[in-house]
């Protein structure tokens, strides 16, 4: 039985109230009540924020809750964006979005952090779905396979420390400011469409203007020269970034510290189908791609937590 708020039911309800009048019709003017109803309902079906924006905000909140480094957040978002760009990802399944986000943060933490929480602790209290450890582990393996185990991508943060050392900037807050600015705009997909070096240049130019206003032009030229960026692209990115900072807070307030073979309806079905697509790749053992193998080994051998949860793998 379809959900009472499913798109098909909503559409049929709307059609039942819609009547197209012609000039010859006695009631040519639209029904005022119907118009008011449409105006009141539009906010419930229209979102000014993309699903990705909500995911990145959730990832950032979780990372901040556990005190993770900025690079951990950026890595998690990178993993999610790359996975979401594949045909395996299904935006219309909310559980998949959340499960992928949990797995991305977990993998990013295993790559970057020295202390990694238990898998169950990668879920916030207000989360709509609660996944068992074995479910998260299977999604981690699916992510690793989909991303071809490339878990150390180049990010804007890769350039911050290099430029800081090369330019011999004495301000100790330079790196921190750059990371905070990156986290404040990372939820906007337009910003993340630029090359990491381009985004890094735009961010560093902005920060340099704040901490070294009298030498900003000189530093700007050096940054562009060192990173060999297109000045036009950097300027575009810089202007977009400024608009975002003016219009919204971003994720962190700057004032604060292959083709689908089928479409299974359940998480277990989706992951089983994805695993079958990669049956030629028999090696699913999590190897030493991570920095901290001890932590990883502990994580991959966790017991299921005895708590009311959604066992996605057993969903029919």
CSV table of C-alpha atoms in Angstrom, one decimal:
chain,number,residue,atom,x,y,z
A,1,UNK,CA,0.0,0.0,0.0
A,2,UNK,CA,1.5,3.4,-1.0
A,3,UNK,CA,2.5,5.8,1.7
A,4,UNK,CA,-0.2,8.5,2.3
A,5,UNK,CA,2.4,11.1,1.5
A,6,UNK,CA,4.0,9.4,-1.5
A,7,UNK,CA,4.4,11.4,-4.7
A,8,UNK,CA,1.8,9.4,-6.5
A,9,UNK,CA,-0.9,10.0,-3.8
A,10,UNK,CA,0.0,13.7,-3.6
A,11,UNK,CA,-0.2,14.1,-7.4
A,12,UNK,CA,-3.6,12.3,-7.6
A,13,UNK,CA,-4.9,14.5,-4.8
A,14,UNK,CA,-3.8,17.6,-6.5
A,15,UNK,CA,-5.3,16.5,-9.8
A,16,UNK,CA,-8.6,15.9,-8.2
A,17,UNK,CA,-8.8,19.5,-7.1
A,18,UNK,CA,-7.5,21.0,-10.3
A,19,UNK,CA,-9.9,22.3,-12.9
A,20,UNK,CA,-8.9,24.1,-16.1
A,21,UNK,CA,-11.3,26.9,-17.0
A,22,UNK,CA,-11.6,28.5,-20.4
A,23,UNK,CA,-12.8,32.0,-21.2
A,24,UNK,CA,-16.3,30.5,-22.0
A,25,UNK,CA,-16.5,28.8,-18.7
A,26,UNK,CA,-18.8,30.5,-16.1
A,27,UNK,CA,-16.0,30.3,-13.5
A,28,UNK,CA,-13.1,31.7,-15.5
A,29,UNK,CA,-11.3,33.1,-12.5
A,30,UNK,CA,-9.2,30.6,-10.6
A,31,UNK,CA,-10.5,29.2,-7.3
A,32,UNK,CA,-9.0,31.5,-4.6
A,33,UNK,CA,-9.0,28.7,-2.0
A,34,UNK,CA,-7.2,26.4,-4.3
A,35,UNK,CA,-4.6,29.1,-5.1
A,36,UNK,CA,-4.1,29.7,-1.4
A,37,UNK,CA,-3.7,26.0,-0.8
A,38,UNK,CA,-1.0,25.8,-3.5
A,39,UNK,CA,0.9,28.7,-2.0
A,40,UNK,CA,0.8,27.2,1.5
A,41,UNK,CA,1.9,23.7,0.2
A,42,UNK,CA,4.8,24.9,-1.9
A,43,UNK,CA,7.1,25.3,1.0
A,44,UNK,CA,6.5,21.7,2.0
A,45,UNK,CA,7.6,20.4,-1.4
A,46,UNK,CA,10.3,22.9,-2.3
A,47,UNK,CA,13.7,22.9,-0.7
A,48,UNK,CA,16.2,25.7,-1.2
A,49,UNK,CA,18.9,23.4,-0.1
A,50,UNK,CA,20.1,20.4,-2.1
A,51,UNK,CA,20.2,16.9,-0.6
A,52,UNK,CA,23.9,17.1,-0.8
A,53,UNK,CA,23.9,20.3,1.3
A,54,UNK,CA,22.1,18.4,4.1
A,55,UNK,CA,24.5,15.5,3.9
A,56,UNK,CA,27.5,17.7,4.1
A,57,UNK,CA,26.0,19.6,7.0
A,58,UNK,CA,25.4,16.3,8.8
A,59,UNK,CA,28.9,15.1,8.1
A,60,UNK,CA,30.3,18.3,9.5
A,61,UNK,CA,28.2,18.1,12.6
A,62,UNK,CA,29.3,14.6,13.2
A,63,UNK,CA,32.9,15.4,12.7
A,64,UNK,CA,32.7,18.4,15.0
A,65,UNK,CA,30.9,16.3,17.6
A,66,UNK,CA,33.9,13.9,17.7
A,67,UNK,CA,36.5,16.6,17.5
A,68,UNK,CA,37.8,15.4,14.1
A,69,UNK,CA,40.4,17.4,12.2
A,70,UNK,CA,39.2,19.6,9.2
A,71,UNK,CA,40.9,17.2,6.8
A,72,UNK,CA,38.7,14.3,8.1
A,73,UNK,CA,35.6,16.3,7.2
A,74,UNK,CA,36.9,17.2,3.8
A,75,UNK,CA,37.9,13.6,3.1
A,76,UNK,CA,34.4,12.4,4.1
A,77,UNK,CA,32.8,14.9,1.8
A,78,UNK,CA,35.2,13.9,-1.0
A,79,UNK,CA,34.3,10.3,-0.6
A,80,UNK,CA,30.6,11.0,-0.6
A,81,UNK,CA,30.7,13.2,-3.7
A,82,UNK,CA,32.7,10.6,-5.7
A,83,UNK,CA,30.3,7.8,-4.6
A,84,UNK,CA,27.2,9.9,-5.3
A,85,UNK,CA,28.5,10.6,-8.8
A,86,UNK,CA,28.3,6.9,-9.7
A,87,UNK,CA,25.2,5.1,-11.0
A,88,UNK,CA,25.1,3.0,-7.8
A,89,UNK,CA,23.9,5.8,-5.7
A,90,UNK,CA,20.2,6.4,-5.4
A,91,UNK,CA,19.2,9.8,-4.0
A,92,UNK,CA,15.5,8.7,-3.8
A,93,UNK,CA,16.4,6.3,-0.9
A,94,UNK,CA,17.0,8.3,2.3
A,95,UNK,CA,18.5,5.4,4.1
A,96,UNK,CA,21.2,5.0,1.4
A,97,UNK,CA,22.1,8.7,1.7
A,98,UNK,CA,22.5,8.4,5.5
A,99,UNK,CA,24.3,5.1,5.4
A,100,UNK,CA,26.7,6.3,2.8
A,101,UNK,CA,27.4,9.5,4.9
A,102,UNK,CA,28.1,7.4,8.0
A,103,UNK,CA,30.5,5.1,6.1
A,104,UNK,CA,32.3,8.1,4.5
A,105,UNK,CA,32.9,9.7,7.9
A,106,UNK,CA,34.0,6.3,9.4
A,107,UNK,CA,36.5,5.7,6.5
A,108,UNK,CA,37.8,9.3,6.7
A,109,UNK,CA,38.4,8.9,10.4
A,110,UNK,CA,40.3,5.6,9.9
A,111,UNK,CA,42.5,7.4,7.4
A,112,UNK,CA,43.2,10.6,9.3
A,113,UNK,CA,42.4,10.2,13.0
A,114,UNK,CA,44.5,8.5,15.7
A,115,UNK,CA,41.5,7.6,17.8
A,116,UNK,CA,38.4,6.3,16.0
A,117,UNK,CA,35.0,5.9,17.7
A,118,UNK,CA,33.0,2.7,17.6
A,119,UNK,CA,31.0,2.3,14.4
A,120,UNK,CA,27.7,2.8,16.3
A,121,UNK,CA,29.0,6.1,17.6
A,122,UNK,CA,29.1,7.5,14.1
A,123,UNK,CA,25.4,8.1,14.3
A,124,UNK,CA,23.7,11.1,15.8
A,125,UNK,CA,20.7,10.9,18.2
A,126,UNK,CA,18.5,12.7,15.8
A,127,UNK,CA,19.3,10.4,12.8
A,128,UNK,CA,16.3,9.0,11.1
A,129,UNK,CA,17.9,5.6,10.6
A,130,UNK,CA,20.1,3.6,12.9
A,131,UNK,CA,22.4,1.0,11.3
A,132,UNK,CA,24.1,-2.0,12.8
A,133,UNK,CA,27.9,-2.2,12.7
A,134,UNK,CA,27.8,-5.0,10.1
A,135,UNK,CA,25.7,-2.8,7.8
A,136,UNK,CA,28.1,0.1,8.0
A,137,UNK,CA,31.0,-2.3,7.4
A,138,UNK,CA,29.4,-3.6,4.2
A,139,UNK,CA,28.8,0.0,3.0
A,140,UNK,CA,32.4,0.8,3.7
A,141,UNK,CA,33.6,-2.1,1.5
A,142,UNK,CA,31.2,-1.0,-1.2
A,143,UNK,CA,32.6,2.5,-1.0
A,144,UNK,CA,36.2,1.3,-1.1
A,145,UNK,CA,35.4,-0.8,-4.2
A,146,UNK,CA,33.6,2.0,-5.9
A,147,UNK,CA,36.3,4.5,-5.2
A,148,UNK,CA,39.0,1.9,-6.2
A,149,UNK,CA,40.6,2.3,-2.8
A,150,UNK,CA,41.8,5.8,-3.6
A,151,UNK,CA,41.3,7.2,-0.1
A,152,UNK,CA,44.0,9.9,-0.1
A,153,UNK,CA,42.8,12.4,-2.8
A,154,UNK,CA,44.2,15.8,-3.3
A,155,UNK,CA,42.2,18.4,-1.4
A,156,UNK,CA,42.6,22.1,-0.9
A,157,UNK,CA,44.1,21.4,2.5
A,158,UNK,CA,46.9,19.6,0.6
A,159,UNK,CA,48.1,23.0,-0.6
A,160,UNK,CA,47.7,25.1,2.6
A,161,UNK,CA,50.7,23.8,4.6
A,162,UNK,CA,52.9,23.9,1.5
A,163,UNK,CA,52.1,27.5,0.7
A,164,UNK,CA,52.4,28.5,4.4
A,165,UNK,CA,56.0,27.1,4.5
A,166,UNK,CA,57.0,28.5,1.1
A,167,UNK,CA,55.7,32.0,1.8
A,168,UNK,CA,57.1,31.9,5.3
A,169,UNK,CA,54.0,33.4,6.7
A,170,UNK,CA,54.5,34.1,10.4
A,171,UNK,CA,50.9,34.3,11.4
A,172,UNK,CA,50.0,31.2,13.3
A,173,UNK,CA,46.3,31.4,12.5
A,174,UNK,CA,46.8,31.2,8.7
A,175,UNK,CA,46.3,27.4,8.5
A,176,UNK,CA,43.4,27.5,10.9
A,177,UNK,CA,41.7,30.3,9.1
A,178,UNK,CA,42.1,28.6,5.7
A,179,UNK,CA,40.6,25.4,7.1
A,180,UNK,CA,37.6,27.2,8.7
A,181,UNK,CA,36.9,29.1,5.5
A,182,UNK,CA,37.0,25.8,3.5
A,183,UNK,CA,34.5,24.2,5.9
A,184,UNK,CA,32.2,27.2,5.7
A,185,UNK,CA,31.8,26.8,1.9
A,186,UNK,CA,32.2,23.1,1.3
A,187,UNK,CA,28.5,22.4,1.3
A,188,UNK,CA,28.0,24.3,-1.9
A,189,UNK,CA,28.6,22.0,-4.9
A,190,UNK,CA,29.5,25.0,-7.1
A,191,UNK,CA,32.6,25.7,-5.0
A,192,UNK,CA,33.6,22.1,-5.0
A,193,UNK,CA,33.5,21.9,-8.8
A,194,UNK,CA,36.7,23.9,-9.0
A,195,UNK,CA,40.1,22.2,-8.9
A,196,UNK,CA,41.4,21.8,-5.3
A,197,UNK,CA,44.4,24.1,-6.2
A,198,UNK,CA,42.0,26.8,-7.5
A,199,UNK,CA,39.8,26.7,-4.4
A,200,UNK,CA,42.9,26.6,-2.2
A,201,UNK,CA,44.2,29.7,-4.0
A,202,UNK,CA,41.0,31.6,-3.6
A,203,UNK,CA,40.8,30.7,0.1
A,204,UNK,CA,44.4,31.7,0.8
A,205,UNK,CA,44.1,35.0,-1.0
A,206,UNK,CA,41.1,35.8,1.1
A,207,UNK,CA,42.9,34.9,4.3
A,208,UNK,CA,46.1,36.7,3.4
A,209,UNK,CA,44.0,39.9,2.8
A,210,UNK,CA,42.9,39.7,6.4
A,211,UNK,CA,46.2,38.8,8.1
A,212,UNK,CA,48.6,40.6,5.8
A,213,UNK,CA,46.6,43.5,4.3
A,214,UNK,CA,49.7,45.6,3.3
A,215,UNK,CA,51.4,42.7,1.5
A,216,UNK,CA,48.3,41.0,0.1
A,217,UNK,CA,49.0,41.8,-3.6
A,218,UNK,CA,52.5,40.4,-3.4
A,219,UNK,CA,51.3,37.2,-1.6
A,220,UNK,CA,48.5,36.9,-4.1
A,221,UNK,CA,50.9,36.9,-7.0
A,222,UNK,CA,53.1,34.4,-5.4
A,223,UNK,CA,50.2,32.0,-4.6
A,224,UNK,CA,49.0,32.1,-8.2
A,225,UNK,CA,52.5,31.6,-9.5
A,226,UNK,CA,53.3,28.7,-7.2
A,227,UNK,CA,50.0,26.8,-7.8
A,228,UNK,CA,50.0,27.6,-11.5
A,229,UNK,CA,46.3,28.4,-11.4
A,230,UNK,CA,44.2,30.2,-13.9
A,231,UNK,CA,43.7,33.7,-12.6
A,232,UNK,CA,40.3,33.9,-14.2
A,233,UNK,CA,39.2,30.7,-12.5
A,234,UNK,CA,40.6,31.8,-9.1
A,235,UNK,CA,38.7,35.1,-9.4
A,236,UNK,CA,35.5,33.4,-10.3
A,237,UNK,CA,35.9,31.0,-7.3
A,238,UNK,CA,36.8,33.9,-5.0
A,239,UNK,CA,33.7,35.9,-6.0
A,240,UNK,CA,31.4,32.9,-5.5
A,241,UNK,CA,33.0,32.2,-2.1
A,242,UNK,CA,32.4,35.8,-1.0
A,243,UNK,CA,28.8,35.6,-2.0
A,244,UNK,CA,28.3,32.5,0.0
A,245,UNK,CA,30.0,34.0,3.0
A,246,UNK,CA,27.7,37.0,2.8
A,247,UNK,CA,24.5,35.1,2.1
A,248,UNK,CA,24.8,32.3,4.6
A,249,UNK,CA,26.8,31.0,7.5
A,250,UNK,CA,28.0,27.9,5.7
A,251,UNK,CA,28.7,24.7,7.6
A,252,UNK,CA,30.9,26.3,10.2
A,253,UNK,CA,30.3,29.9,11.3
A,254,UNK,CA,33.5,31.8,10.7
A,255,UNK,CA,33.1,33.4,14.0
A,256,UNK,CA,33.4,30.0,15.7
A,257,UNK,CA,36.3,27.7,16.3
A,258,UNK,CA,28.6,1.1,-13.6
A,259,UNK,CA,25.1,0.7,-14.8
A,260,UNK,CA,22.5,-0.6,-12.4
A,261,UNK,CA,21.3,-4.1,-13.1
A,262,UNK,CA,18.2,-3.6,-11.0
A,263,UNK,CA,16.7,-1.3,-8.4
A,264,UNK,CA,16.3,-3.2,-5.1
A,265,UNK,CA,14.1,-1.5,-2.6
A,266,UNK,CA,16.2,-2.4,0.5
A,267,UNK,CA,19.7,-1.5,1.5
A,268,UNK,CA,20.7,-5.2,1.6
A,269,UNK,CA,19.4,-5.7,-1.9
A,270,UNK,CA,21.3,-2.7,-3.3
A,271,UNK,CA,24.6,-3.7,-1.7
A,272,UNK,CA,24.1,-7.3,-2.7
A,273,UNK,CA,23.5,-6.2,-6.3
A,274,UNK,CA,26.6,-3.9,-6.2
A,275,UNK,CA,28.8,-6.7,-4.8
A,276,UNK,CA,27.6,-9.1,-7.5
A,277,UNK,CA,28.6,-6.5,-10.1
A,278,UNK,CA,32.1,-6.7,-8.7
A,279,UNK,CA,32.3,-10.4,-8.4
A,280,UNK,CA,35.5,-10.5,-10.4
A,281,UNK,CA,37.1,-8.6,-7.6
A,282,UNK,CA,37.4,-11.4,-5.0
A,283,UNK,CA,39.6,-9.5,-2.6
A,284,UNK,CA,37.4,-7.7,-0.1
A,285,UNK,CA,39.9,-7.7,2.8
A,286,UNK,CA,40.5,-4.3,4.3
A,287,UNK,CA,44.2,-3.9,3.9
A,288,UNK,CA,46.7,-1.4,5.2
A,289,UNK,CA,45.4,1.6,3.2
A,290,UNK,CA,44.7,3.3,6.5
A,291,UNK,CA,47.3,4.9,8.7
A,292,UNK,CA,46.2,3.1,11.9
A,293,UNK,CA,45.9,-0.6,11.3
A,294,UNK,CA,45.2,-1.4,14.9
A,295,UNK,CA,42.3,0.9,15.1
A,296,UNK,CA,41.0,-0.4,11.8
A,297,UNK,CA,41.2,-4.1,13.0
A,298,UNK,CA,39.3,-3.2,16.1
A,299,UNK,CA,36.6,-1.4,14.0
A,300,UNK,CA,36.2,-4.2,11.5
A,301,UNK,CA,35.6,-6.8,14.3
A,302,UNK,CA,33.0,-4.9,16.3
A,303,UNK,CA,30.1,-6.8,17.8
A,304,UNK,CA,26.6,-5.6,16.9
A,305,UNK,CA,25.4,-3.2,19.6
A,306,UNK,CA,22.3,-4.4,21.6
A,307,UNK,CA,20.1,-1.5,20.9
A,308,UNK,CA,16.9,-0.9,18.9
A,309,UNK,CA,18.2,-0.4,15.4
A,310,UNK,CA,17.4,-0.9,11.8
A,311,UNK,CA,19.1,-4.0,10.4
A,312,UNK,CA,19.1,-3.0,6.8
A,313,UNK,CA,20.7,-6.2,5.6
A,314,UNK,CA,17.6,-8.2,6.7
A,315,UNK,CA,15.1,-5.8,5.2
A,316,UNK,CA,12.9,-7.7,2.7
